[in-house]
Coordinates of C-alpha atoms and ligand atoms in Angstrom, one line a residue:
M11 CA -139.1 -52.1 15.2
N12 CA -142.4 -54.3 15.2
F13 CA -145.4 -53.7 16.5
E14 CA -147.0 -56.4 14.4
F15 CA -148.6 -59.1 16.0
D16 CA -148.7 -63.1 14.5
E17 CA -152.2 -64.6 13.4
T18 CA -152.7 -66.5 17.0
E19 CA -151.9 -62.8 18.6
R20 CA -155.1 -61.6 17.0
A21 CA -156.7 -64.3 17.7
I22 CA -156.0 -63.8 21.2
L23 CA -156.8 -60.1 21.1
D24 CA -160.3 -60.6 19.6
N25 CA -161.3 -63.4 21.6
A26 CA -160.4 -61.2 24.6
N27 CA -162.2 -57.6 23.1
A28 CA -165.5 -59.9 22.2
F29 CA -165.6 -60.8 25.5
L30 CA -164.8 -57.6 28.0
E31 CA -167.4 -55.8 25.4
K32 CA -170.5 -58.9 25.6
E33 CA -169.7 -60.3 28.9
L34 CA -168.5 -57.6 30.9
R35 CA -169.7 -54.3 29.7
D36 CA -172.2 -54.3 32.0
D37 CA -170.1 -55.2 35.3
A38 CA -167.8 -52.0 34.5
G39 CA -171.0 -49.5 34.2
R40 CA -172.1 -50.8 37.5
Y41 CA -168.9 -50.6 38.9
R42 CA -167.6 -47.3 37.9
D43 CA -168.4 -45.0 40.1
H44 CA -169.1 -47.6 43.3
M45 CA -165.6 -50.0 45.0
V46 CA -165.9 -53.4 43.3
P47 CA -166.3 -55.7 46.7
K48 CA -163.6 -58.5 46.8
E49 CA -165.8 -61.2 46.6
V50 CA -166.9 -60.2 43.2
M51 CA -163.4 -58.8 42.2
H52 CA -162.2 -61.7 42.7
A53 CA -164.8 -64.3 40.4
L54 CA -164.3 -61.4 37.5
L55 CA -159.9 -62.8 37.5
K56 CA -160.3 -65.7 37.8
R57 CA -162.5 -64.5 34.3
L58 CA -160.2 -63.5 33.2
S59 CA -157.8 -65.5 34.0
P60 CA -158.2 -67.9 30.6
F61 CA -157.2 -64.8 28.8
G62 CA -154.0 -64.7 29.9
F63 CA -154.5 -61.6 31.7
L64 CA -152.3 -62.6 34.9
G65 CA -149.4 -64.1 33.5
T66 CA -147.7 -62.4 31.3
L67 CA -145.0 -61.3 33.0
I68 CA -144.1 -65.0 33.7
P69 CA -142.8 -67.5 31.2
E70 CA -144.9 -70.4 30.5
A71 CA -142.6 -72.8 31.7
D72 CA -143.8 -70.9 35.6
G73 CA -146.5 -71.0 35.0
G74 CA -147.5 -67.7 33.3
S75 CA -149.7 -67.0 29.9
G76 CA -146.1 -66.9 27.2
L77 CA -147.5 -63.8 26.0
S78 CA -144.9 -61.2 24.6
F79 CA -144.8 -57.8 26.8
L80 CA -146.4 -56.2 23.8
M81 CA -149.5 -58.2 23.3
S82 CA -149.8 -58.5 27.1
I83 CA -149.3 -54.1 26.8
R84 CA -152.3 -54.5 24.1
L85 CA -154.9 -56.9 26.3
Y86 CA -154.6 -54.2 28.6
E87 CA -155.1 -51.2 26.5
E88 CA -158.6 -52.6 25.8
L89 CA -158.7 -53.8 29.6
F90 CA -158.4 -50.3 31.1
R91 CA -160.7 -49.1 27.5
V92 CA -162.8 -51.2 29.1
F93 CA -163.1 -51.8 32.7
P94 CA -160.5 -49.6 34.5
A95 CA -161.3 -51.2 38.0
L96 CA -161.1 -54.3 37.0
A97 CA -157.6 -53.6 34.8
G98 CA -156.3 -52.2 37.9
T99 CA -156.2 -54.6 39.9
A100 CA -155.3 -56.7 37.2
F101 CA -152.2 -55.4 36.5
V102 CA -151.1 -55.2 40.7
N103 CA -151.7 -58.7 40.5
Q104 CA -149.4 -58.7 38.0
M105 CA -146.6 -56.4 39.3
V106 CA -146.9 -57.9 42.8
G107 CA -146.7 -61.2 40.7
Y108 CA -143.6 -59.6 38.7
G109 CA -142.0 -59.5 41.9
L110 CA -142.1 -62.4 43.7
Y111 CA -141.2 -64.1 40.4
M112 CA -137.6 -62.1 40.4
D113 CA -136.9 -61.8 44.1
G114 CA -138.5 -64.6 45.3
T115 CA -138.1 -67.7 47.3
S116 CA -139.1 -70.7 45.9
E117 CA -141.7 -71.1 48.8
Q118 CA -143.1 -68.4 48.7
K119 CA -143.7 -68.6 45.0
R120 CA -145.1 -72.1 45.6
R121 CA -147.9 -70.2 48.1
Y122 CA -148.8 -67.0 46.2
L123 CA -148.2 -66.9 42.7
P124 CA -150.8 -69.7 41.1
G125 CA -152.9 -68.3 43.8
L126 CA -152.5 -64.4 42.1
L127 CA -152.4 -66.1 38.6
S128 CA -155.8 -67.0 38.6
G129 CA -157.7 -64.4 40.6
E130 CA -157.5 -66.8 43.5
L131 CA -155.3 -64.5 45.6
I132 CA -155.3 -60.2 45.0
G133 CA -152.4 -58.6 46.1
C134 CA -150.6 -55.2 47.1
Q135 CA -147.8 -53.9 47.3
A136 CA -147.0 -51.0 49.3
A137 CA -144.0 -48.3 49.7
T138 CA -146.0 -45.1 49.9
E139 CA -145.8 -43.8 53.4
P140 CA -147.4 -40.2 55.0
E141 CA -144.3 -38.7 54.9
T142 CA -142.8 -40.6 52.0
G143 CA -144.0 -40.8 48.0
S144 CA -141.5 -39.7 45.6
N145 CA -138.7 -41.3 46.8
P146 CA -139.2 -44.7 47.9
K147 CA -135.3 -44.3 49.3
D148 CA -136.5 -42.3 52.1
I149 CA -139.0 -45.3 53.9
R150 CA -139.3 -45.3 57.4
M151 CA -141.5 -47.8 58.1
R152 CA -139.9 -50.7 61.1
A153 CA -138.7 -54.1 60.9
R154 CA -137.5 -55.4 64.2
R155 CA -135.8 -58.5 64.4
D156 CA -137.7 -60.5 66.5
G157 CA -136.5 -64.0 67.6
D158 CA -136.9 -66.0 63.7
G159 CA -138.8 -63.2 62.1
Y160 CA -139.6 -59.4 62.4
R161 CA -141.7 -57.5 63.5
L162 CA -143.4 -54.5 61.8
N163 CA -144.8 -51.4 62.4
G164 CA -145.9 -48.5 60.3
R165 CA -148.3 -46.7 58.1
K166 CA -148.5 -47.0 54.4
I167 CA -150.7 -44.9 51.8
W168 CA -152.5 -45.1 48.7
I169 CA -151.8 -48.2 48.1
S170 CA -154.1 -49.9 44.6
S171 CA -156.2 -52.9 45.9
G172 CA -155.1 -52.2 49.6
S173 CA -158.6 -53.1 51.4
I174 CA -159.6 -56.3 49.4
A175 CA -155.8 -57.5 49.0
D176 CA -155.2 -60.7 50.4
F177 CA -151.2 -60.2 51.2
C178 CA -149.2 -56.9 50.7
M179 CA -145.6 -57.2 49.2
V180 CA -144.3 -54.0 51.4
L181 CA -140.9 -52.0 51.8
V182 CA -139.6 -51.7 55.1
R183 CA -136.2 -50.9 56.8
T184 CA -135.0 -53.6 59.3
D185 CA -132.5 -53.2 61.7
D186 CA -129.5 -52.9 59.6
K187 CA -131.5 -49.3 58.2
Q188 CA -131.2 -51.3 54.6
T189 CA -134.7 -51.7 53.2
N190 CA -136.3 -55.2 52.0
R191 CA -139.5 -55.7 50.7
M192 CA -141.9 -58.8 52.9
I193 CA -145.0 -60.8 52.2
V194 CA -147.4 -59.7 55.2
D195 CA -150.7 -61.9 55.2
R196 CA -153.9 -59.8 55.3
A197 CA -154.2 -60.8 59.5
G198 CA -151.1 -58.8 59.7
F199 CA -152.1 -55.4 58.4
T200 CA -155.0 -53.7 58.9
A201 CA -156.2 -52.1 54.9
R202 CA -158.9 -48.4 55.3
E203 CA -160.4 -47.3 52.4
L204 CA -159.9 -43.6 50.9
E205 CA -161.8 -42.1 48.2
T206 CA -160.3 -40.9 45.2
L207 CA -161.0 -37.6 42.3
G208 CA -161.2 -40.9 39.9
Q209 CA -161.0 -44.9 39.7
R210 CA -163.1 -45.3 41.8
G211 CA -164.0 -48.5 41.7
W212 CA -160.7 -50.1 42.0
S213 CA -159.4 -49.6 46.3
T214 CA -156.8 -47.1 47.2
A215 CA -156.4 -47.5 50.8
E216 CA -154.4 -47.2 54.2
L217 CA -152.7 -49.6 55.6
N218 CA -151.9 -50.1 59.1
F219 CA -149.2 -52.4 61.2
D220 CA -149.7 -52.4 64.2
D221 CA -147.0 -55.2 65.8
A222 CA -147.3 -57.9 63.3
W223 CA -144.8 -60.4 63.4
I224 CA -143.4 -62.1 60.2
P225 CA -141.5 -64.7 59.7
E226 CA -138.1 -64.3 58.1
S227 CA -139.4 -66.7 55.3
Q228 CA -141.6 -63.9 54.7
R229 CA -138.9 -61.6 54.0
M230 CA -137.8 -62.0 49.9
G231 CA -134.6 -62.1 48.1
G232 CA -132.1 -60.1 47.4
Q233 CA -130.7 -58.9 51.3
G234 CA -131.0 -55.0 51.6
A235 CA -131.9 -54.2 47.9
G236 CA -135.8 -53.7 48.4
A237 CA -135.7 -50.7 47.3
Q238 CA -133.5 -50.9 44.6
Q239 CA -136.5 -53.8 43.1
T240 CA -138.5 -51.3 44.0
L241 CA -137.2 -48.7 41.4
R242 CA -136.1 -51.3 39.4
D243 CA -139.7 -52.6 38.6
F244 CA -140.6 -49.3 38.0
T245 CA -140.2 -49.5 34.4
V246 CA -142.5 -52.8 33.6
A247 CA -145.3 -50.8 35.4
R248 CA -144.7 -47.6 33.8
C249 CA -145.2 -49.6 30.8
F250 CA -148.7 -50.4 32.5
A251 CA -149.6 -46.7 33.5
A252 CA -148.9 -45.4 30.0
I253 CA -151.4 -48.2 28.1
M254 CA -153.7 -46.8 31.2
G255 CA -153.5 -43.6 29.8
V256 CA -154.1 -45.0 26.3
G257 CA -156.8 -47.4 27.3
T258 CA -158.8 -44.1 28.7
A259 CA -158.1 -42.1 26.4
Q260 CA -159.1 -44.0 23.5
A261 CA -162.8 -44.7 25.3
A262 CA -162.6 -41.0 25.5
L263 CA -162.4 -40.1 21.7
D264 CA -164.7 -43.4 21.1
A265 CA -167.5 -41.7 22.9
A266 CA -166.5 -37.7 21.5
I267 CA -166.8 -39.6 18.1
S268 CA -170.2 -40.9 17.8
Y269 CA -172.0 -37.6 19.6
A270 CA -169.8 -35.6 16.9
R271 CA -171.7 -37.8 14.3
Q272 CA -175.2 -37.6 16.6
R273 CA -175.7 -34.3 18.0
H274 CA -176.8 -31.5 15.3
Q275 CA -176.7 -28.5 15.6
W276 CA -176.7 -25.2 13.1
G277 CA -178.5 -27.5 10.8
K278 CA -175.4 -30.4 10.7
P279 CA -173.7 -32.8 13.0
I280 CA -171.1 -30.6 15.2
G281 CA -168.8 -33.6 13.7
Q282 CA -168.8 -31.2 10.8
H283 CA -168.4 -27.8 12.5
Q284 CA -164.2 -26.9 11.8
L285 CA -163.8 -26.3 15.5
I286 CA -164.8 -29.6 16.7
Q287 CA -162.7 -31.3 14.0
E288 CA -159.7 -29.8 15.1
M289 CA -160.3 -31.0 18.8
V290 CA -161.5 -34.4 17.3
A291 CA -157.7 -34.0 15.5
D292 CA -155.8 -33.3 18.0
M293 CA -157.4 -36.1 20.3
A294 CA -156.1 -38.7 17.9
T295 CA -153.1 -37.5 16.9
E296 CA -151.9 -37.2 21.2
L297 CA -153.5 -40.6 21.4
D298 CA -151.6 -42.1 19.0
C299 CA -148.5 -40.6 20.3
A300 CA -149.0 -42.2 23.3
R301 CA -149.8 -45.4 22.1
L302 CA -146.3 -45.6 20.3
L303 CA -145.1 -44.7 23.2
A304 CA -146.0 -47.0 25.6
Y305 CA -146.2 -49.7 22.7
R306 CA -142.4 -48.9 22.0
A307 CA -140.9 -49.1 25.6
A308 CA -143.1 -52.4 25.9
W309 CA -140.9 -53.4 23.0
M310 CA -137.9 -52.6 23.9
V311 CA -138.2 -54.6 27.7
Q312 CA -139.7 -57.1 25.4
Q313 CA -135.9 -57.1 23.9
G314 CA -134.6 -57.0 27.2
I315 CA -133.3 -53.1 25.9
R316 CA -132.7 -51.3 28.4
A317 CA -135.8 -48.5 28.9
D318 CA -136.3 -46.9 31.5
T319 CA -136.2 -43.7 30.1
Q320 CA -138.2 -44.8 27.2
A321 CA -141.0 -45.5 29.6
S322 CA -140.4 -42.9 31.6
M323 CA -141.4 -40.7 28.0
A324 CA -144.5 -43.1 28.0
K325 CA -145.9 -42.5 31.3
Y326 CA -145.3 -39.5 31.4
Y327 CA -146.5 -37.9 27.9
A328 CA -149.6 -40.9 28.2
S329 CA -150.8 -39.8 31.7
E330 CA -151.1 -36.1 30.2
A331 CA -152.2 -36.6 27.0
A332 CA -155.2 -39.0 28.0
L333 CA -156.5 -35.6 30.5
R334 CA -156.3 -34.0 27.7
I335 CA -158.1 -35.5 25.5
A336 CA -160.5 -36.6 28.6
S337 CA -161.2 -32.6 28.3
K338 CA -161.4 -32.2 25.2
A339 CA -164.2 -35.5 25.5
V340 CA -166.1 -33.6 28.4
Q341 CA -166.1 -29.9 25.5
I342 CA -167.9 -31.6 23.2
H343 CA -170.5 -33.0 25.0
G344 CA -171.3 -29.7 26.3
A345 CA -173.4 -29.8 28.9
L346 CA -174.0 -33.8 28.8
G347 CA -170.5 -33.9 29.4
L348 CA -170.3 -33.2 32.9
S349 CA -173.4 -35.3 34.0
R350 CA -173.4 -37.5 35.7
D351 CA -175.7 -39.3 33.4
L352 CA -172.8 -40.4 30.9
P353 CA -169.4 -42.3 32.0
I354 CA -167.5 -39.3 30.3
E355 CA -167.0 -36.7 33.5
G356 CA -165.8 -40.3 34.7
Y357 CA -163.3 -40.8 31.7
F358 CA -162.0 -37.2 33.3
R359 CA -161.6 -37.9 36.9
D360 CA -159.6 -41.7 36.1
A361 CA -157.7 -39.5 33.3
R362 CA -156.9 -36.5 36.2
M363 CA -154.8 -39.7 38.7
I364 CA -152.9 -41.2 36.1
S365 CA -150.5 -38.7 36.0
I366 CA -149.5 -39.1 40.1
P367 CA -148.7 -43.0 40.9
D368 CA -145.7 -44.7 39.8
G369 CA -143.8 -41.6 40.0
T370 CA -145.1 -38.3 39.2
S371 CA -144.8 -36.2 35.8
Q372 CA -142.5 -34.4 37.2
L373 CA -140.8 -37.3 38.8
Q374 CA -140.9 -38.5 35.1
Q375 CA -139.3 -35.1 33.3
L376 CA -136.5 -35.5 36.1
I377 CA -135.9 -38.8 35.3
I378 CA -135.3 -38.5 31.1
A379 CA -133.6 -35.3 31.8
R380 CA -131.4 -36.6 33.8
N381 CA -130.6 -40.0 31.9
I382 CA -130.1 -37.0 28.8
L383 CA -127.7 -34.4 30.7
G384 CA -125.9 -37.6 32.7
L385 CA -127.0 -34.8 35.4
A386 CA -129.0 -35.7 37.6
A387 CA -132.1 -32.7 39.9
F388 CA -133.2 -35.3 42.7
G389 CA -131.7 -38.2 44.3
D390 CA -128.2 -39.6 43.1
A391 CA -126.8 -39.6 40.3
K392 CA -126.4 -43.1 38.6
R393 CA -129.5 -43.6 35.9
Ligands
FAD694 C1 -154.1 -44.1 43.2 C2 -153.6 -43.7 43.2 C3 -152.2 -45.2 43.9 C4 -151.0 -45.1 44.0 N1 -150.8 -46.8 44.8 C5 -150.1 -47.1 44.9 C6 -149.5 -48.2 45.2 O1 -150.1 -49.4 45.0 N2 -148.2 -48.2 46.3 C7 -147.7 -47.5 47.0 O2 -146.8 -47.7 47.2 N3 -148.1 -46.6 46.4 C8 -148.5 -46.3 45.6 N4 -149.6 -44.8 45.5 C9 -148.3 -43.9 45.7 C10 -148.0 -42.7 44.9 O3 -146.9 -43.8 44.3 C11 -147.3 -41.8 45.4 O4 -148.1 -40.9 45.4 C12 -146.2 -40.4 44.5 O5 -145.3 -41.3 44.3 C13 -146.3 -40.0 45.0 O6 -146.2 -39.2 46.5 P1 -146.8 -38.3 46.9 O7 -148.1 -38.6 46.9 O8 -146.1 -38.0 48.7 O9 -146.3 -36.6 47.0 P2 -145.0 -36.4 47.0 O10 -143.6 -36.9 46.7 O11 -145.2 -35.3 48.1 O12 -145.0 -35.1 45.9 C14 -145.7 -34.0 45.7 C15 -145.3 -33.1 44.7 O13 -144.1 -32.7 44.6 C16 -143.5 -32.8 43.2 N5 -142.5 -33.4 43.8 C17 -141.5 -34.3 44.3 N6 -140.5 -34.2 44.5 C18 -139.9 -33.5 42.9 C19 -138.5 -33.1 43.4 N7 -137.4 -33.7 43.1 N8 -138.6 -32.4 42.1 C20 -139.9 -31.8 41.9 N9 -141.0 -32.2 42.0 C21 -140.8 -32.8 42.9 C22 -144.2 -34.3 42.9 O14 -144.5 -34.3 41.4 C23 -145.7 -33.2 43.5 O15 -146.1 -32.5 42.9 C24 -151.0 -44.3 44.8 C25 -150.8 -43.3 44.3 C26 -152.0 -42.9 43.7 C27 -152.8 -42.0 43.4

C-alpha cells in the first residue's frame, strides 16, 4: 500500500490548500450555521472546479480531473476541514457524476456531466423515503408507464443538496416492480428544506414528486438495477463519508491544540496538564486511525480491489471517532467550547451527523461482520 504523493500531486494539494485558507475561510465562517444560497453555492463550486475537486471520479478523457481516488480523498479531507457545506455539495455532485458516468446513457452524460464538473449544475441523489431508510431495496416510490415515458409520484426525504439541486437522480419502482434510477429536472419536484442538528450550511431536503412526467430517455441504464447500482456506489460514497469525519475531526483537533497552548490555568498552559495531554494524545491517535482506514479503502478502490468491507470500516470508525474527538475539543475549551461565538460546538454538531447517512454505524457493523463471518444478519446473504 502506498499513500505517497508525487511532486505534481503535492503541488496540487499545496495550491488547493492555499486557496482554501486564503480565499474560502471567510465564506466558510459566514455559512457555518446558515445554508449557502443556491447562487452562492454555484459560484463557490465554479471556483473549486479548476483545482480538480469536481471531476475526480471521472477519467480525464471523459472530462474528469484525472486525479487518483486517493488524491481525491486527500483533497476532500482539506475541503471538509475548512468548508464542510461546500465539501458536502461538491461530494454529492461527484457521486451523481459517478452514477451518470457508470450508468447514464450517452445523451444523459452529454447533458448533465459537463455542468456537474464545472459547477454550472448541482445534482442530488434520492433513495431514502419516509418509510424506507437503511434498506434502499424496499423503496416504494412509483414510476408508472405513461405513453413514451413515466409518471412519478412519491416523497424522498433527507436528500443532501435537495433544495438547491438543478436535477435529481431518483430511485423509483417501475410497473414491473423493479427498481430503476431516473433523472428528474428541477421542474419535476418541489423541495422543502429540513433543519438538522449540524452541517447547517449544506442543504438537506424533502422532495415531493407529484405526477411528474419524464420521458423514457431520462431512465438510466441497467434496466431493473437501480437499487443494486445505489448499493454499488456506497463503497465510493463511504470513503468520502469517512474523510468527512477525518476533516471535521482535524478541524476540532487543530482548535484544541491551539487553545491548549494558549489558555493558562494554575500558572501554566492547560496543555501542560497531564489530563489535557491524555485527551490530545487520544484525539490524535484516533484521528490517525480514521485517516489511515480511509486512505486504505480509497487506495483499494483506486487499485480496483474489492473494498466494501474496508470502506464500511473506514466510514464506521471515522464517523464515530470524529464525534469523540469533537467532544474532547469541546471539553478542552471549557465553557468556551459550548459558546456559539466559536466554531467548536459546530464541529461537534457536524460530527454527530456523519454516523447516519450512507449507512448508519449499525449497518456498517452488520456489513463488516457479514463479510467476515459469511453470515448475514440482515437482507440477503450475498456480499
Ligand atoms: C445529513 C443526512 C444526509 C442524507 N443524505 C441523503 C441523500 O442525499 N440521499 C438519500 O437517499 N438519503 C440521504 N440520507 C438518508 C440516510 O441515508 C438515512 O437516514 C439512513 O440510511 C438511515 O435511514 P433512516 O434514517 O430511515 O433510519 P432507519 O433505517 O429507520 O434506522 C433507524 C435506526 O435503526 C437502526 N437499524 C436499521 N436497520 C437495522 C438492522 N438491520 N439492525 C440493527 N439496527 C438497524 C439504524 O442503525 C438506526 O439506528 C441522509 C441522511 C442524513 C441524516
